[in-house]
Coordinates of C-alpha atoms and ligand atoms in Angstrom, one line a residue:
M1 CA -62.7 -34.9 94.5
E2 CA -64.6 -31.6 94.1
K3 CA -63.7 -29.3 91.2
G4 CA -62.3 -26.6 93.6
N5 CA -60.1 -29.3 95.1
V6 CA -58.7 -30.5 91.8
F7 CA -58.0 -26.8 90.9
Y8 CA -56.3 -26.1 94.2
S9 CA -54.3 -29.3 94.0
I10 CA -52.9 -28.2 90.4
I11 CA -51.9 -24.9 91.6
R12 CA -50.4 -26.4 94.6
F13 CA -48.4 -28.9 92.4
F14 CA -46.9 -26.1 90.3
F15 CA -46.2 -23.9 93.2
V16 CA -44.3 -26.7 95.0
C17 CA -42.3 -27.5 91.8
F18 CA -41.6 -23.8 91.3
V19 CA -40.2 -23.6 94.9
G20 CA -38.4 -26.8 94.5
Y21 CA -36.8 -26.0 91.3
F22 CA -35.6 -22.6 92.4
S23 CA -34.3 -24.1 95.6
T24 CA -32.2 -26.6 93.7
L25 CA -30.7 -23.9 91.6
A26 CA -29.1 -22.5 95.0
K27 CA -25.8 -24.2 95.0
A28 CA -25.1 -26.4 98.0
E29 CA -22.2 -25.1 99.8
V30 CA -19.2 -26.8 101.7
K31 CA -19.0 -25.2 105.2
K32 CA -15.7 -25.9 107.1
Y33 CA -15.1 -25.6 110.9
Q34 CA -12.2 -26.2 112.9
F35 CA -12.6 -27.5 116.4
D36 CA -9.8 -27.0 118.7
I37 CA -10.3 -29.0 121.9
Q38 CA -8.5 -27.0 124.5
V39 CA -8.6 -26.8 128.2
K40 CA -9.3 -23.3 129.4
N41 CA -9.8 -21.7 133.0
V42 CA -13.4 -20.6 133.6
S43 CA -14.8 -19.0 136.7
R44 CA -18.3 -19.4 137.9
L45 CA -20.1 -19.2 141.3
C46 CA -16.8 -17.6 142.6
H47 CA -15.0 -20.8 141.7
S48 CA -12.4 -21.1 139.1
K49 CA -11.4 -24.4 137.3
P50 CA -10.0 -25.6 134.0
I51 CA -12.5 -27.0 131.7
V52 CA -12.5 -28.8 128.4
T53 CA -13.8 -26.3 125.6
V54 CA -13.9 -26.0 121.8
N55 CA -11.9 -23.2 120.7
G56 CA -11.8 -21.9 124.2
M57 CA -15.4 -21.1 124.2
F58 CA -18.2 -22.0 126.6
P59 CA -20.5 -22.8 125.5
G60 CA -18.8 -23.7 122.1
P61 CA -19.1 -22.2 118.7
T62 CA -22.6 -22.1 116.9
V63 CA -22.5 -24.2 113.6
Y64 CA -24.3 -22.3 111.1
V65 CA -25.4 -24.3 108.0
R66 CA -28.1 -24.3 105.3
E67 CA -30.3 -27.1 104.4
G68 CA -28.5 -29.1 101.5
D69 CA -25.0 -28.1 102.5
R70 CA -22.1 -30.3 103.4
L71 CA -20.3 -29.8 106.7
L72 CA -16.5 -30.6 107.1
I73 CA -15.8 -30.1 110.8
N74 CA -12.1 -30.8 111.8
V75 CA -11.8 -31.9 115.4
T76 CA -8.1 -31.6 116.8
N77 CA -7.6 -32.7 120.3
H78 CA -5.3 -30.9 122.5
A79 CA -6.8 -31.9 125.8
Q80 CA -5.8 -34.8 127.9
Y81 CA -9.1 -36.8 127.5
N82 CA -10.1 -38.8 124.5
M83 CA -12.8 -37.1 122.6
S84 CA -15.6 -37.6 120.1
I85 CA -18.3 -35.2 119.0
H86 CA -21.8 -36.1 118.3
W87 CA -24.0 -34.0 116.1
H88 CA -27.2 -34.5 117.8
G89 CA -30.4 -34.9 115.7
L90 CA -28.4 -34.8 112.5
K91 CA -29.8 -38.0 110.6
Q92 CA -26.3 -38.8 109.0
Y93 CA -28.3 -40.5 106.3
R94 CA -26.1 -43.5 105.0
N95 CA -23.3 -41.9 106.9
G96 CA -22.9 -43.5 110.4
W97 CA -19.3 -42.8 110.4
A98 CA -19.7 -39.0 111.3
D99 CA -22.4 -39.7 113.9
G100 CA -19.7 -39.5 116.7
P101 CA -20.6 -41.5 119.9
A102 CA -17.4 -43.1 121.1
Y103 CA -17.0 -46.9 120.9
I104 CA -20.4 -47.0 118.8
T105 CA -19.5 -45.2 115.5
Q106 CA -15.8 -44.6 116.1
C107 CA -12.8 -44.8 118.4
P108 CA -12.4 -41.6 120.2
V109 CA -10.0 -38.8 118.9
Q110 CA -6.7 -39.2 121.0
T111 CA -4.7 -36.5 122.3
G112 CA -2.8 -34.7 119.6
H113 CA -4.8 -36.4 116.8
S114 CA -7.6 -35.0 114.6
Y115 CA -10.4 -36.3 112.9
T116 CA -12.8 -34.7 110.3
Y117 CA -16.4 -35.1 110.5
D118 CA -18.0 -35.0 106.8
F119 CA -21.5 -34.9 106.5
N120 CA -24.6 -33.5 104.3
V121 CA -27.5 -31.8 106.0
T122 CA -30.2 -33.2 104.1
G123 CA -33.9 -32.8 104.6
Q124 CA -33.6 -31.0 107.9
R125 CA -34.0 -27.3 108.9
G126 CA -34.1 -25.8 112.4
T127 CA -32.2 -26.0 115.6
L128 CA -30.1 -29.0 116.8
W129 CA -26.9 -29.1 118.6
W130 CA -23.4 -30.9 119.1
H131 CA -21.8 -32.2 122.2
A132 CA -19.0 -34.4 123.3
H133 CA -20.1 -38.1 123.3
I134 CA -17.6 -39.7 125.8
F135 CA -17.8 -39.9 129.5
W136 CA -19.4 -36.8 131.1
L137 CA -17.3 -34.4 129.1
R138 CA -20.3 -32.9 127.3
A139 CA -21.0 -30.9 130.5
T140 CA -18.7 -28.3 129.1
V141 CA -18.1 -29.1 125.4
Y142 CA -21.5 -28.4 123.8
G143 CA -22.9 -25.7 121.3
A144 CA -25.9 -25.0 119.0
I145 CA -26.3 -26.0 115.2
V146 CA -28.7 -23.7 113.4
I147 CA -29.8 -25.1 110.1
M148 CA -31.4 -22.4 107.9
P149 CA -34.0 -23.2 105.2
K150 CA -33.0 -23.5 101.8
Q151 CA -32.4 -20.1 100.0
G152 CA -35.7 -18.6 99.1
V153 CA -37.7 -21.1 101.2
P154 CA -39.5 -19.1 104.0
Y155 CA -40.5 -20.3 107.6
P156 CA -44.0 -21.6 107.9
F157 CA -44.5 -18.8 110.4
P158 CA -44.0 -15.1 110.8
Q159 CA -40.6 -14.1 109.7
P160 CA -38.7 -13.1 113.1
D161 CA -37.0 -9.7 113.2
F162 CA -34.0 -11.3 115.2
E163 CA -33.1 -14.5 116.8
F164 CA -31.2 -15.8 119.7
N165 CA -29.8 -19.1 121.0
L166 CA -30.3 -20.2 124.5
L167 CA -28.5 -23.1 125.6
L168 CA -29.4 -24.4 129.0
G169 CA -26.8 -26.4 131.0
E170 CA -25.3 -27.1 134.3
W171 CA -22.3 -26.1 136.2
W172 CA -20.2 -28.1 138.6
N173 CA -17.6 -26.2 140.8
D174 CA -15.5 -29.2 140.9
D175 CA -13.9 -31.1 138.1
V176 CA -16.9 -33.3 136.6
E177 CA -14.7 -36.3 135.4
E178 CA -13.3 -36.5 139.0
I179 CA -16.8 -36.3 140.6
V180 CA -17.9 -39.0 138.2
K181 CA -15.1 -41.3 139.1
Q182 CA -15.7 -40.9 142.9
G183 CA -19.4 -41.8 142.2
K184 CA -18.3 -44.8 140.5
K185 CA -15.8 -46.0 143.1
L186 CA -18.5 -45.6 145.9
G187 CA -21.4 -47.1 143.5
L188 CA -23.5 -43.9 144.2
P189 CA -24.7 -41.0 142.2
P190 CA -22.0 -38.5 141.8
K191 CA -22.9 -35.1 143.4
M192 CA -25.5 -32.9 141.7
S193 CA -24.4 -29.9 139.8
D194 CA -23.9 -26.6 141.7
A195 CA -25.9 -24.4 139.2
H196 CA -28.0 -24.3 136.2
T197 CA -26.8 -22.0 133.3
I198 CA -28.3 -20.0 130.3
N199 CA -25.5 -19.8 127.6
G200 CA -23.0 -20.7 130.3
K201 CA -24.1 -18.2 132.9
P202 CA -26.0 -19.1 135.9
G203 CA -27.6 -15.4 136.4
P204 CA -28.3 -13.3 139.6
L205 CA -29.7 -15.8 141.9
F206 CA -26.2 -17.4 142.2
P207 CA -23.0 -15.7 143.8
C208 CA -20.6 -13.8 141.8
F209 CA -23.1 -13.5 139.0
E210 CA -22.0 -9.8 138.1
K211 CA -20.1 -11.0 135.0
H212 CA -22.0 -14.2 134.6
T213 CA -25.5 -13.1 133.5
Y214 CA -26.7 -13.4 130.0
A215 CA -29.0 -10.7 128.6
I216 CA -30.7 -10.0 125.4
Q217 CA -32.0 -6.6 124.5
V218 CA -35.1 -6.3 122.3
E219 CA -37.2 -3.5 120.8
Q220 CA -40.6 -2.8 121.2
G221 CA -42.9 -4.3 118.6
K222 CA -40.5 -6.6 117.2
T223 CA -40.7 -10.5 116.9
Y224 CA -37.9 -12.7 118.2
L225 CA -37.1 -16.5 117.4
L226 CA -35.5 -18.2 120.6
R227 CA -33.6 -21.4 119.8
I228 CA -33.7 -23.1 123.0
I229 CA -31.5 -26.2 123.7
N230 CA -31.4 -28.5 126.8
A231 CA -27.8 -29.1 127.1
A232 CA -28.2 -30.1 130.8
L233 CA -26.8 -33.4 131.9
N234 CA -29.4 -34.7 134.2
D235 CA -32.3 -32.3 134.5
E236 CA -35.6 -31.9 132.4
L237 CA -36.2 -28.1 132.6
F238 CA -39.2 -25.8 132.7
F239 CA -38.4 -22.4 130.9
A240 CA -40.4 -19.3 130.8
I241 CA -40.1 -15.5 130.4
A242 CA -41.9 -13.1 132.8
G243 CA -44.8 -11.3 131.1
H244 CA -44.3 -12.9 127.8
N245 CA -46.1 -15.9 126.2
M246 CA -44.1 -18.0 123.9
T247 CA -45.3 -19.5 120.5
V248 CA -43.7 -22.8 120.0
V249 CA -43.1 -23.4 116.3
E250 CA -40.5 -26.3 116.0
V251 CA -39.1 -29.1 118.3
D252 CA -36.0 -31.0 117.4
A253 CA -35.7 -29.3 114.1
V254 CA -39.2 -30.2 112.8
Y255 CA -42.0 -27.6 112.3
T256 CA -44.9 -27.9 114.7
K257 CA -48.4 -26.6 114.6
P258 CA -48.0 -23.3 116.5
F259 CA -49.3 -23.0 120.0
S260 CA -48.9 -20.4 122.7
T261 CA -47.8 -21.2 126.3
E262 CA -46.5 -19.5 129.4
A263 CA -43.8 -22.0 130.0
I264 CA -42.1 -24.8 127.8
L265 CA -40.8 -28.1 129.1
I266 CA -37.8 -29.3 127.6
A267 CA -35.6 -32.6 128.2
P268 CA -31.9 -32.8 127.9
G269 CA -31.3 -33.6 124.2
Q270 CA -34.3 -31.6 123.1
T271 CA -34.6 -28.3 121.2
T272 CA -37.6 -26.0 121.1
N273 CA -38.0 -23.0 119.0
V274 CA -40.3 -20.3 120.1
L275 CA -41.5 -16.9 118.9
I276 CA -41.9 -13.9 121.2
R277 CA -43.2 -10.6 120.7
A278 CA -41.6 -7.7 122.4
N279 CA -45.1 -6.2 123.3
Q280 CA -45.2 -5.5 127.0
L281 CA -44.3 -2.5 129.2
P282 CA -40.9 -1.7 128.4
S283 CA -38.9 -3.0 131.2
R284 CA -36.4 -5.8 132.3
Y285 CA -37.8 -9.3 132.4
F286 CA -36.3 -12.3 133.8
M287 CA -36.1 -15.5 131.7
A288 CA -35.5 -18.7 134.0
A289 CA -35.2 -22.4 133.7
R290 CA -35.7 -24.8 136.7
P291 CA -36.0 -28.6 136.8
F292 CA -39.2 -30.6 136.5
M293 CA -38.8 -33.7 138.6
D294 CA -41.9 -35.7 139.7
A295 CA -40.2 -38.8 140.9
P296 CA -39.7 -39.4 144.8
I297 CA -35.9 -38.9 144.5
S298 CA -33.4 -35.9 144.8
I299 CA -34.9 -32.5 144.9
D300 CA -32.9 -30.0 142.7
N301 CA -34.5 -26.6 142.6
K302 CA -31.8 -24.4 141.5
T303 CA -33.2 -21.5 139.1
A304 CA -30.9 -20.3 136.1
T305 CA -32.0 -16.9 135.1
A306 CA -31.0 -14.3 131.9
I307 CA -32.5 -10.9 131.2
L308 CA -34.7 -9.9 128.6
Q309 CA -34.1 -6.1 128.5
Y310 CA -36.2 -3.6 126.4
K311 CA -34.1 -1.0 124.5
G312 CA -33.6 2.1 126.5
I313 CA -34.4 0.6 130.0
P314 CA -31.6 1.3 132.5
N315 CA -29.7 -1.7 134.2
T316 CA -30.7 -0.4 137.5
V317 CA -34.5 -1.7 137.0
T318 CA -35.2 -4.9 139.0
P319 CA -36.4 -7.6 136.8
M320 CA -39.6 -9.6 137.7
L321 CA -39.4 -13.5 137.8
P322 CA -41.6 -15.6 135.6
Q323 CA -44.3 -18.0 137.1
L324 CA -42.7 -21.3 136.5
P325 CA -44.7 -24.5 137.0
S326 CA -43.9 -26.3 140.4
L327 CA -41.1 -28.6 140.5
N328 CA -43.3 -31.7 140.5
D329 CA -46.0 -30.5 138.1
T330 CA -46.9 -33.7 136.3
S331 CA -50.2 -32.3 134.9
F332 CA -48.4 -29.4 133.2
A333 CA -45.8 -31.7 131.7
L334 CA -48.4 -34.3 130.2
K335 CA -50.5 -31.3 129.0
Y336 CA -47.8 -29.6 127.6
N337 CA -46.4 -32.6 125.7
N338 CA -49.7 -33.3 124.4
K339 CA -50.0 -29.8 122.7
I340 CA -46.9 -30.7 120.4
R341 CA -48.2 -31.7 117.1
S342 CA -46.4 -32.0 113.8
L343 CA -47.1 -29.2 111.4
N344 CA -48.1 -32.0 108.8
S345 CA -48.4 -29.5 105.8
P346 CA -48.0 -30.5 102.2
N347 CA -44.6 -29.2 102.2
F348 CA -43.8 -30.7 105.5
P349 CA -45.7 -34.0 105.7
A350 CA -45.7 -36.1 108.7
N351 CA -44.9 -39.7 107.1
V352 CA -46.0 -41.7 110.1
P353 CA -45.6 -45.5 109.4
L354 CA -49.3 -46.9 109.5
K355 CA -48.2 -50.6 109.3
V356 CA -45.8 -52.1 111.6
D357 CA -43.1 -54.6 110.6
R358 CA -41.5 -55.1 114.1
H359 CA -43.0 -54.7 117.5
L360 CA -40.5 -53.9 120.3
F361 CA -41.3 -53.6 124.1
Y362 CA -38.4 -52.3 126.1
T363 CA -38.7 -51.8 130.0
I364 CA -36.5 -49.1 131.8
G365 CA -35.2 -50.0 135.0
L366 CA -32.8 -49.2 137.8
G367 CA -31.0 -51.7 139.6
M368 CA -28.4 -52.6 142.0
N369 CA -25.3 -55.0 141.4
P370 CA -23.0 -56.5 143.8
C371 CA -19.6 -54.4 144.0
P372 CA -17.3 -55.6 146.7
T373 CA -15.2 -52.3 146.6
C374 CA -18.2 -50.0 146.6
L375 CA -19.4 -48.3 149.9
N376 CA -22.5 -50.3 150.6
G377 CA -21.2 -53.5 148.7
T378 CA -23.2 -52.6 145.8
Q379 CA -23.4 -50.3 142.8
L380 CA -26.4 -48.5 141.2
A381 CA -27.0 -49.7 137.5
A382 CA -29.8 -49.1 134.8
S383 CA -31.0 -51.5 132.2
L384 CA -33.3 -51.9 129.1
N385 CA -35.3 -55.3 129.3
N386 CA -33.1 -55.9 132.5
I387 CA -29.8 -55.7 130.3
T388 CA -27.2 -53.2 131.4
F389 CA -25.3 -52.1 128.3
I390 CA -21.5 -53.0 128.4
M391 CA -19.3 -50.6 126.5
P392 CA -17.1 -52.3 123.8
K393 CA -13.4 -51.7 123.1
V394 CA -13.8 -51.3 119.5
G395 CA -16.2 -49.0 117.5
L396 CA -19.5 -51.2 116.9
L397 CA -20.0 -49.7 113.4
Q398 CA -16.4 -50.8 112.4
A399 CA -17.1 -54.3 113.9
H400 CA -20.3 -54.5 112.0
Y401 CA -18.9 -53.4 108.6
F402 CA -15.7 -55.2 108.7
N403 CA -17.2 -58.3 110.3
L404 CA -15.1 -58.5 113.5
K405 CA -16.1 -61.4 115.3
G406 CA -16.8 -61.4 119.1
V407 CA -17.5 -57.6 119.4
F408 CA -21.2 -57.9 119.9
T409 CA -24.2 -60.2 119.5
T410 CA -27.5 -59.3 118.0
D411 CA -29.6 -61.2 120.5
F412 CA -31.1 -58.1 122.5
P413 CA -34.6 -59.5 123.2
D414 CA -37.5 -57.8 121.7
R415 CA -39.5 -57.7 125.0
P416 CA -38.6 -58.3 128.7
P417 CA -37.8 -61.9 129.7
K418 CA -40.7 -61.9 132.2
P419 CA -43.8 -59.6 132.1
F420 CA -44.8 -58.2 135.6
N421 CA -46.6 -55.3 136.9
Y422 CA -44.1 -52.7 135.7
T423 CA -45.5 -49.7 137.6
G424 CA -47.1 -51.4 140.7
A425 CA -45.5 -51.1 144.1
P426 CA -41.7 -50.3 144.2
L427 CA -39.7 -53.3 144.0
T428 CA -36.6 -53.2 146.1
A429 CA -35.4 -56.8 146.2
N430 CA -33.3 -58.6 143.7
L431 CA -32.4 -55.6 141.6
R432 CA -29.5 -57.5 139.8
T433 CA -29.4 -56.5 136.1
T434 CA -27.8 -58.8 133.3
Q435 CA -24.4 -57.5 132.4
G436 CA -22.5 -60.1 130.5
N437 CA -19.2 -59.3 128.8
H438 CA -20.2 -57.9 125.6
P439 CA -22.8 -55.4 124.1
R440 CA -26.0 -56.9 122.9
L441 CA -27.8 -55.1 119.9
S442 CA -31.1 -55.6 118.0
K443 CA -30.9 -56.2 114.4
I444 CA -33.3 -54.5 112.2
E445 CA -34.1 -55.3 108.7
F446 CA -33.6 -52.4 106.1
N447 CA -36.5 -50.3 105.5
S448 CA -38.8 -52.1 107.9
T449 CA -41.1 -50.2 110.2
V450 CA -40.5 -50.4 113.8
E451 CA -42.8 -49.5 116.7
L452 CA -41.0 -49.3 120.0
I453 CA -42.8 -49.2 123.3
L454 CA -40.6 -47.6 126.1
Q455 CA -42.0 -48.7 129.6
D456 CA -41.0 -47.0 132.8
T457 CA -40.8 -49.5 135.7
N458 CA -40.8 -49.2 139.4
L459 CA -37.6 -51.2 140.1
L460 CA -36.2 -49.1 143.0
S461 CA -38.2 -46.0 141.8
V462 CA -40.1 -44.6 138.8
E463 CA -38.6 -41.8 137.0
S464 CA -39.1 -39.9 133.8
H465 CA -36.3 -40.7 131.1
P466 CA -35.5 -38.7 128.0
F467 CA -34.7 -41.3 125.1
H468 CA -32.8 -40.3 122.2
L469 CA -32.2 -42.3 119.0
H470 CA -29.2 -41.7 116.9
G471 CA -29.7 -41.6 113.0
Y472 CA -33.5 -41.1 112.9
N473 CA -36.3 -38.9 113.7
F474 CA -39.4 -41.1 115.1
F475 CA -42.7 -40.3 115.6
V476 CA -44.2 -40.1 119.1
V477 CA -47.6 -42.0 118.4
G478 CA -48.7 -42.5 122.1
T479 CA -47.9 -42.0 125.5
G480 CA -49.7 -42.8 129.0
V481 CA -49.4 -43.2 132.7
G482 CA -49.1 -46.8 134.3
N483 CA -48.7 -50.0 132.2
F484 CA -49.0 -49.9 128.4
D485 CA -52.3 -51.9 127.4
P486 CA -51.4 -53.5 124.0
K487 CA -55.2 -54.2 123.7
K488 CA -56.6 -50.6 124.3
D489 CA -53.8 -48.2 124.0
P490 CA -52.9 -48.6 120.2
A491 CA -56.6 -47.6 119.2
K492 CA -55.7 -44.2 120.8
F493 CA -52.5 -43.6 118.9
N494 CA -52.2 -40.4 116.8
L495 CA -51.2 -41.5 113.4
I496 CA -52.0 -38.1 111.8
D497 CA -49.9 -35.3 113.3
P498 CA -47.8 -36.9 116.1
P499 CA -44.7 -35.0 117.1
E500 CA -41.6 -36.1 115.2
R501 CA -38.4 -35.9 117.1
N502 CA -35.1 -37.3 118.2
T503 CA -35.6 -37.4 121.9
V504 CA -38.8 -38.1 123.8
G505 CA -39.5 -38.1 127.7
V506 CA -40.9 -41.3 128.8
P507 CA -43.4 -40.1 131.8
T508 CA -42.6 -41.4 135.3
G509 CA -44.1 -44.5 135.8
G510 CA -45.5 -44.5 132.1
W511 CA -44.8 -45.4 128.7
T512 CA -44.2 -43.8 125.4
A513 CA -44.8 -45.6 121.8
I514 CA -42.5 -44.4 119.0
R515 CA -42.6 -45.6 115.2
F516 CA -40.0 -45.1 112.5
R517 CA -38.8 -46.5 109.2
A518 CA -35.4 -48.2 109.6
D519 CA -34.3 -46.7 106.2
N520 CA -30.8 -45.7 107.5
P521 CA -28.2 -48.6 107.5
G522 CA -25.5 -48.7 110.3
V523 CA -25.1 -48.9 114.1
W524 CA -27.4 -46.6 115.8
F525 CA -27.1 -45.7 119.6
M526 CA -30.2 -45.2 121.6
H527 CA -30.0 -44.2 125.2
C528 CA -31.5 -42.2 128.0
H529 CA -30.2 -38.6 127.8
L530 CA -29.6 -38.3 131.6
E531 CA -25.9 -38.8 131.7
L532 CA -26.3 -40.3 135.1
H533 CA -28.4 -43.1 133.4
T534 CA -26.2 -43.6 130.4
S535 CA -23.2 -44.1 132.5
W536 CA -25.3 -46.5 134.5
G537 CA -25.9 -48.6 131.2
L538 CA -29.5 -47.4 130.2
K539 CA -28.6 -47.5 126.5
T540 CA -28.5 -49.9 123.6
A541 CA -28.0 -49.9 119.6
F542 CA -29.6 -50.9 116.6
V543 CA -27.9 -52.6 113.9
V544 CA -29.8 -51.7 110.7
E545 CA -29.0 -53.8 107.8
D546 CA -27.8 -52.6 104.4
G547 CA -30.5 -52.3 101.6
P548 CA -30.1 -53.9 98.2
G549 CA -27.8 -51.0 97.0
D550 CA -27.9 -48.7 94.0
K551 CA -29.0 -50.4 91.0
Ligands
LIG601 CU1 -27.3 -36.2 122.5 CU2 -26.2 -40.1 122.1 O1 -26.7 -38.0 122.2

């Protein structure tokens, strides 16, 4: 090591200790929230209907918290549906009971009952979100979580003057739970949403938009932090602002190396923080979100818009639309995802597991199972390693810790039963999946390092799948189009500064490799965050065993 480097290291060491010392002086606080699950009439697109909300708000309230704080969120259910809330992306270290997915970590909260989610926010700062985690209720039950850095700890990017949350969502004119029930009965996908929304509002490209357009006001020369969340149920989205580039600084509450882009791509479950400068001709500009879909299936090109308005500009000025990548722009998607790199700085290192204890290979497939009462005599299904997940009747975490027999087995296979040309010509015959009568999970040894390859297949059709793992962040060490090649592809893995996130898009007809250290015991759900696919069974869970315990 050179002299200069030694000197620098010593200074840095003291600086890190200094900041660390003062940030521990700032007392951790307990923040309390009351979430009342209530039904409320809401109108959009000239249709009015009762929707399930938190505290009558749509989207729901933002949870503000500081890194190191404890949250106590009491949920009281006044609605006719059972309810559970998931704190998407919160690691819930050694605290799986507060994670929220119904029948995985808890039984849902019944009508008239309450449950208090009690958890610490440790080692994370940035934008995450919360949503209902039962049936399709998250269509209207969702909101932002903003985790501020510890007192006195700055962002690793220029301090913005103001910030806004932008929650991208979907709207159906009819009752979503009814639509889903109908789809199930027929064995077909439920009908597509009627609009996309930004903070619950579809904007001027939809009817009856007057009261339903979200707008933010900006001042010339100022810098803004936009916390963008994809809360849509079934669509990956492009998002752009006319005339303004965005600088991506964080994804899924992990800082990234900043990069500038005209548009972002964001999958359901993901969050992206961007900085923008109000440095254009003062006017009104559209912000717009529209799906990305490069699979040969249903086309959904509805565009949600909101307005970015410079101070002093009258509402009569017609805004311009941004140039969004075209609906099926695979090359933009691949290039964009490639630009996302962990910051990997001394204060925010990327601790990528370099050695792998357990290699997993899961194929993602669609399928068709017999269904005598369905329209075509079949119903659509989805599977991992050809297994369609069966929901249990008891919380799996409870079954695990109290040793309840017969609820689940831990024989989920580490690889598909039969290797085949996963992304070759579409396979349309013999699409039966294995269902069984109980959930099959994979058991993971405490603190072992796991590599999981998620491989899309051309069973029925290729499609991209945003996969979300509960209880962990993982590193996205590699991705590619076609079949994963175990001989050649690992050599190309990024083990230095790969993106660290909780939800990753597996490309259409391609694969993604993720790594994580299983240091958080419990039962952790993993599923495609397209609600359609989750409800078809594209999910599983890991049972991470306990460690040796405190000495
Ligand atoms: Cu955001 Cu299991 O989900």
